[in-house]
Short mmCIF file of C-alpha atoms and ligand atoms in Angstrom, two decimals:
data_model
loop_
_atom_site.label_atom_id
_atom_site.label_comp_id
_atom_site.label_asym_id
_atom_site.label_seq_id
_atom_site.Cartn_x
_atom_site.Cartn_y
_atom_site.Cartn_z
CA MET G 19 -100.23 136.28 23.22
CA PRO G 20 -99.90 134.13 20.10
CA GLU G 21 -98.62 130.64 20.83
CA LEU G 22 -97.84 127.66 18.63
CA PRO G 23 -101.45 127.02 17.48
CA ASP G 24 -101.98 130.70 16.57
CA VAL G 25 -98.74 130.88 14.62
CA GLU G 26 -99.60 127.65 12.82
CA GLY G 27 -102.79 129.43 11.75
CA PHE G 28 -100.76 132.40 10.43
CA LYS G 29 -98.55 129.96 8.54
CA ARG G 30 -101.64 128.57 6.84
CA VAL G 31 -102.80 132.07 5.93
CA LEU G 32 -99.44 132.68 4.27
CA ALA G 33 -99.32 129.26 2.59
CA LYS G 34 -102.84 129.54 1.23
CA ASN G 35 -102.72 133.08 -0.09
CA ALA G 36 -99.21 134.35 -0.61
CA LEU G 37 -96.96 131.57 -1.84
CA GLY G 38 -95.37 131.94 -5.23
CA LYS G 39 -96.96 135.33 -5.90
CA THR G 40 -94.75 138.22 -6.98
CA ILE G 41 -94.51 140.98 -4.38
CA ASP G 42 -94.85 144.25 -6.25
CA GLN G 43 -94.99 146.67 -3.36
CA VAL G 44 -93.74 146.65 0.24
CA VAL G 45 -95.29 149.14 2.65
CA VAL G 46 -93.69 149.60 6.07
CA SER G 47 -95.97 151.85 8.12
CA ASP G 48 -93.87 151.67 11.29
CA ALA G 49 -90.21 150.75 10.85
CA ARG G 50 -89.74 150.13 14.58
CA ILE G 51 -91.12 146.65 13.97
CA LEU G 52 -88.02 145.95 11.83
CA GLY G 53 -85.58 146.66 14.68
CA GLN G 54 -82.14 147.57 13.30
CA LEU G 55 -83.11 146.79 9.74
CA SER G 56 -83.96 149.77 7.54
CA ALA G 57 -87.29 149.85 5.75
CA ARG G 58 -85.45 150.54 2.52
CA THR G 59 -83.25 147.43 2.75
CA PHE G 60 -86.22 145.35 3.80
CA ALA G 61 -88.34 146.52 0.88
CA SER G 62 -85.57 146.12 -1.69
CA ARG G 63 -84.95 142.51 -0.67
CA LEU G 64 -88.62 141.66 -1.13
CA ARG G 65 -89.81 143.77 -4.02
CA GLY G 66 -90.12 141.62 -7.15
CA ALA G 67 -89.50 138.41 -5.17
CA LYS G 68 -91.75 135.50 -4.24
CA LEU G 69 -92.21 133.73 -0.90
CA VAL G 70 -91.69 129.99 -0.85
CA ALA G 71 -91.42 127.14 1.68
CA PRO G 72 -93.18 128.57 4.78
CA ARG G 73 -92.06 127.10 8.06
CA ARG G 74 -93.10 127.59 11.65
CA HIS G 75 -90.73 127.01 14.54
CA GLY G 76 -92.27 127.55 17.95
CA LYS G 77 -93.85 131.00 17.89
CA HIS G 78 -91.81 132.14 14.88
CA LEU G 79 -92.90 132.03 11.26
CA MET G 80 -90.46 132.05 8.36
CA ALA G 81 -90.72 131.91 4.60
CA ASN G 82 -87.85 131.68 2.14
CA ILE G 83 -87.44 134.41 -0.44
CA ASP G 84 -87.06 132.76 -3.87
CA ARG G 85 -83.95 134.76 -4.78
CA GLY G 86 -82.24 134.16 -1.45
CA GLY G 87 -82.69 134.80 2.26
CA CYS G 88 -85.63 134.32 4.52
CA LEU G 89 -88.44 136.51 5.84
CA THR G 90 -89.15 136.10 9.55
CA PHE G 91 -92.12 137.04 11.74
CA HIS G 92 -92.54 137.09 15.48
CA PHE G 93 -95.90 138.07 16.86
CA GLY G 94 -95.00 139.24 20.36
CA MET G 95 -98.02 140.12 22.47
CA ASN G 96 -100.75 140.54 19.90
CA GLY G 97 -99.33 140.37 16.39
CA ALA G 98 -101.17 138.64 13.57
CA LEU G 99 -100.95 137.93 9.87
CA GLN G 100 -103.97 138.51 7.67
CA PHE G 101 -104.63 138.34 3.98
CA VAL G 102 -106.95 140.89 2.41
CA GLN G 103 -108.02 141.01 -1.19
CA ASN G 104 -107.96 144.78 -1.40
CA ARG G 105 -105.40 147.34 -0.22
CA ASP G 106 -108.24 149.60 0.89
CA GLN G 107 -109.25 146.98 3.44
CA GLU G 108 -105.95 147.16 5.28
CA PRO G 109 -106.61 146.00 8.87
CA ALA G 110 -106.03 148.34 11.83
CA PHE G 111 -102.48 148.43 13.19
CA THR G 112 -100.91 147.10 9.99
CA ARG G 113 -97.14 147.66 10.33
CA VAL G 114 -95.90 145.83 7.26
CA ARG G 115 -97.87 145.08 4.11
CA LEU G 116 -96.80 142.99 1.15
CA ASP G 117 -98.84 143.74 -1.96
CA PHE G 118 -98.92 141.09 -4.63
CA ALA G 119 -98.99 141.66 -8.34
CA GLY G 120 -102.51 141.09 -9.53
CA ASP G 121 -104.36 140.96 -6.27
CA GLY G 122 -104.31 140.75 -2.54
CA CYS G 123 -101.96 141.71 0.23
CA LEU G 124 -100.51 140.15 3.31
CA ALA G 125 -100.77 142.40 6.36
CA TYR G 126 -98.72 141.98 9.52
CA THR G 127 -100.61 143.75 12.29
CA ASN G 128 -99.33 144.49 15.76
CA LYS G 129 -101.11 146.87 18.09
CA ARG G 130 -98.55 147.07 20.85
CA MET G 131 -95.45 146.82 18.65
CA ILE G 132 -93.98 143.96 20.64
CA GLY G 133 -92.78 141.53 18.00
CA ARG G 134 -90.53 141.64 14.98
CA VAL G 135 -90.51 141.32 11.21
CA GLY G 136 -87.05 140.67 9.83
CA LEU G 137 -84.72 139.03 7.37
CA ALA G 138 -82.33 136.14 7.92
CA GLU G 139 -79.94 134.19 5.73
CA ASP G 140 -81.93 131.02 6.22
CA ALA G 141 -84.34 129.44 8.66
CA ALA G 142 -81.76 127.21 10.36
CA ASP G 143 -79.45 130.18 10.99
CA PHE G 144 -82.32 132.18 12.39
CA ILE G 145 -83.39 129.40 14.77
CA ALA G 146 -79.79 129.05 15.98
CA ASP G 147 -79.40 132.84 16.42
CA GLU G 148 -82.59 133.00 18.46
CA LYS G 149 -81.31 130.03 20.50
CA LEU G 150 -84.66 128.28 20.13
CA GLY G 151 -85.14 124.77 21.42
CA PRO G 152 -86.86 122.13 19.29
CA ASP G 153 -90.36 122.94 18.14
CA ALA G 154 -92.88 121.20 20.41
CA LEU G 155 -94.43 119.36 17.46
CA GLU G 156 -91.45 118.82 15.20
CA ARG G 157 -90.82 115.41 13.74
CA GLY G 158 -88.21 113.61 15.78
CA PHE G 159 -89.07 115.45 18.99
CA ASP G 160 -90.14 112.23 20.67
CA PHE G 161 -90.29 111.34 24.35
CA LEU G 162 -86.58 110.58 24.44
CA ALA G 163 -85.72 113.97 22.91
CA PHE G 164 -88.19 115.67 25.28
CA THR G 165 -86.58 113.98 28.29
CA SER G 166 -83.13 115.11 27.27
CA ALA G 167 -84.36 118.67 26.49
CA VAL G 168 -85.82 119.13 29.98
CA ALA G 169 -83.13 117.17 31.84
CA GLY G 170 -81.35 119.24 34.45
CA ALA G 171 -84.12 121.84 34.74
CA LYS G 172 -84.56 122.28 38.48
CA ARG G 173 -87.42 124.73 38.21
CA ASP G 174 -91.18 124.65 38.29
CA VAL G 175 -92.60 122.65 35.42
CA LYS G 176 -94.68 125.54 34.01
CA SER G 177 -91.61 127.76 33.51
CA VAL G 178 -89.74 124.89 31.86
CA LEU G 179 -92.60 124.27 29.39
CA MET G 180 -92.63 127.98 28.57
CA ASP G 181 -88.86 128.33 28.15
CA GLN G 182 -88.39 128.81 24.39
CA LYS G 183 -84.76 127.74 24.64
CA ILE G 184 -85.85 124.33 25.95
CA ILE G 185 -89.03 123.77 23.90
CA ALA G 186 -90.30 126.33 21.39
CA GLY G 187 -93.98 127.16 21.02
CA ILE G 188 -95.72 126.98 24.40
CA GLY G 189 -96.75 130.08 26.35
CA ASN G 190 -98.75 130.96 29.42
CA ILE G 191 -102.13 129.81 28.12
CA TYR G 192 -101.29 126.45 26.58
CA SER G 193 -98.92 125.47 29.38
CA ASP G 194 -101.92 125.64 31.74
CA GLU G 195 -104.01 123.42 29.45
CA ILE G 196 -101.20 120.88 29.07
CA LEU G 197 -100.56 120.75 32.82
CA PHE G 198 -104.26 120.39 33.53
CA GLN G 199 -104.65 117.51 31.08
CA ALA G 200 -101.56 115.83 32.53
CA GLY G 201 -102.81 116.32 36.11
CA VAL G 202 -99.58 118.05 37.11
CA ASN G 203 -99.24 120.96 39.53
CA PRO G 204 -97.70 123.92 37.62
CA ALA G 205 -95.52 124.79 40.64
CA GLU G 206 -94.06 121.29 40.96
CA ARG G 207 -90.35 121.13 40.22
CA LEU G 208 -89.69 119.37 36.96
CA ASP G 209 -86.88 117.26 38.38
CA LYS G 210 -89.27 115.93 41.04
CA LEU G 211 -91.73 114.45 38.53
CA ALA G 212 -91.97 110.67 38.30
CA PRO G 213 -91.06 109.19 34.89
CA SER G 214 -94.71 108.30 34.33
CA GLN G 215 -95.75 111.93 34.98
CA LEU G 216 -93.10 113.17 32.59
CA GLU G 217 -94.36 110.83 29.91
CA ARG G 218 -97.94 111.93 30.46
CA LEU G 219 -96.82 115.55 30.22
CA PHE G 220 -95.13 114.87 26.89
CA LEU G 221 -98.15 113.02 25.48
CA GLU G 222 -100.57 115.73 26.62
CA MET G 223 -98.32 118.44 25.18
CA ARG G 224 -98.59 116.84 21.76
CA LYS G 225 -102.27 116.07 22.10
CA VAL G 226 -103.32 119.54 23.31
CA LEU G 227 -101.34 121.36 20.61
CA THR G 228 -102.41 119.12 17.72
CA THR G 229 -106.04 119.32 18.89
CA ALA G 230 -105.89 123.12 19.04
CA ILE G 231 -104.46 123.26 15.52
CA ALA G 232 -106.98 120.78 14.12
CA ARG G 233 -109.88 122.76 15.62
CA GLY G 234 -108.51 126.21 14.81
CA ALA G 235 -108.30 127.26 18.47
CA GLY G 236 -105.86 129.99 19.49
CA SER G 237 -104.58 131.37 22.75
CA GLU G 238 -107.10 134.20 23.01
CA GLN G 239 -109.35 133.73 20.01
CA PHE G 240 -111.57 130.71 19.42
CA ILE G 241 -110.72 128.97 22.69
CA GLU G 242 -114.32 127.71 22.69
CA ARG G 243 -113.29 125.46 19.80
CA MET G 244 -111.32 123.29 22.22
CA PRO G 245 -113.08 120.01 23.05
CA GLU G 246 -115.28 119.51 26.09
CA GLY G 247 -113.18 118.91 29.19
CA SER G 248 -110.65 121.61 28.27
CA LEU G 249 -109.45 124.09 30.84
CA LEU G 250 -109.11 127.07 28.48
CA PRO G 251 -112.75 128.26 28.36
CA GLU G 252 -112.80 128.20 32.19
CA ARG G 253 -109.38 129.81 32.55
CA LYS G 254 -110.59 133.06 34.12
CA LYS G 255 -111.65 134.56 37.43
CA GLY G 256 -114.46 132.46 38.89
CA GLY G 257 -113.76 129.58 36.49
CA HIS G 258 -114.42 125.97 37.46
CA CYS G 259 -112.63 122.73 36.73
CA PRO G 260 -114.32 121.12 33.72
CA ARG G 261 -113.75 117.71 35.31
CA CYS G 262 -114.68 118.03 39.01
CA ARG G 263 -116.25 121.53 39.09
CA SER G 264 -113.93 122.73 41.88
CA SER G 265 -113.14 126.45 41.77
CA LEU G 266 -109.92 127.00 39.84
CA LYS G 267 -106.98 128.44 41.69
CA ALA G 268 -104.85 131.22 40.17
CA PHE G 269 -101.37 132.05 41.41
CA LYS G 270 -98.03 133.28 40.16
CA VAL G 271 -95.50 130.77 38.94
CA GLY G 272 -92.24 132.08 37.50
CA GLY G 273 -93.77 135.53 37.12
CA ARG G 274 -96.83 134.32 35.17
CA THR G 275 -100.34 133.54 36.35
CA ALA G 276 -101.12 129.84 36.40
CA TYR G 277 -104.67 128.52 36.59
CA CYS G 278 -105.14 125.04 37.93
CA CYS G 279 -107.55 122.74 39.74
CA PRO G 280 -106.57 122.13 43.39
CA ARG G 281 -108.29 118.76 43.36
CA CYS G 282 -107.15 117.35 40.00
CA GLN G 283 -103.66 118.84 40.07
CA GLY G 284 -102.93 119.10 43.79
CA CYS G 285 -101.98 122.76 43.57
ZN1 ZN D 10 -110.71 119.25 39.03
#
């Protein structure tokens, strides 16, 4: 499931290949991905326009439309954004394709159709409508802001990290990595953490996510790009702690499977 680092990668695909190019054709192969929006309205808002100012917020990607409004993407379980030079090379499970005048097209793929492509008035409106918390890496989201975002959450720390209304961007996979690096038990209640643990959690959140982006690691693809000592490549049945080699433990926390090291995280 795409998380913040994956979506940052999709943003770079868009920024590198699609910005400022005139869209001359919009192909919607499966309109269910647009929700209530009709394919006709969607296409007419984009045809002849250009995308500008891409922005990621949590797991959402947005780009302004030069003549007004904003294009939004959510990647659900296994959505992705790819750029191909030729329309004939359209990737499998392409649901929406933007063809640019001259050359190339941007393909939104989504095998399981969980996710959404849509239109909004502007990015700020969209973020408010979706009730998203601050992006985990946004400027100004410092330790003080983090503390106030999570204050009052009397739940296990893993669920709090994954709650998009509290902090946007972290999912099942990266929450495990962050908790491992911080040495925190995923099932521990957030309000029971010592201030020093909370600070370590915040610092590791930033470090893990920026490292993943810098190395081009995702949540399912390219996890081997994470540095030595990362949990992710071992995050599977029979996996071992990269630090102490103990067998990792897997159990349900808030409905999701957490992997952690019993020795390093006391789980
Ligand atoms: Zn360990």
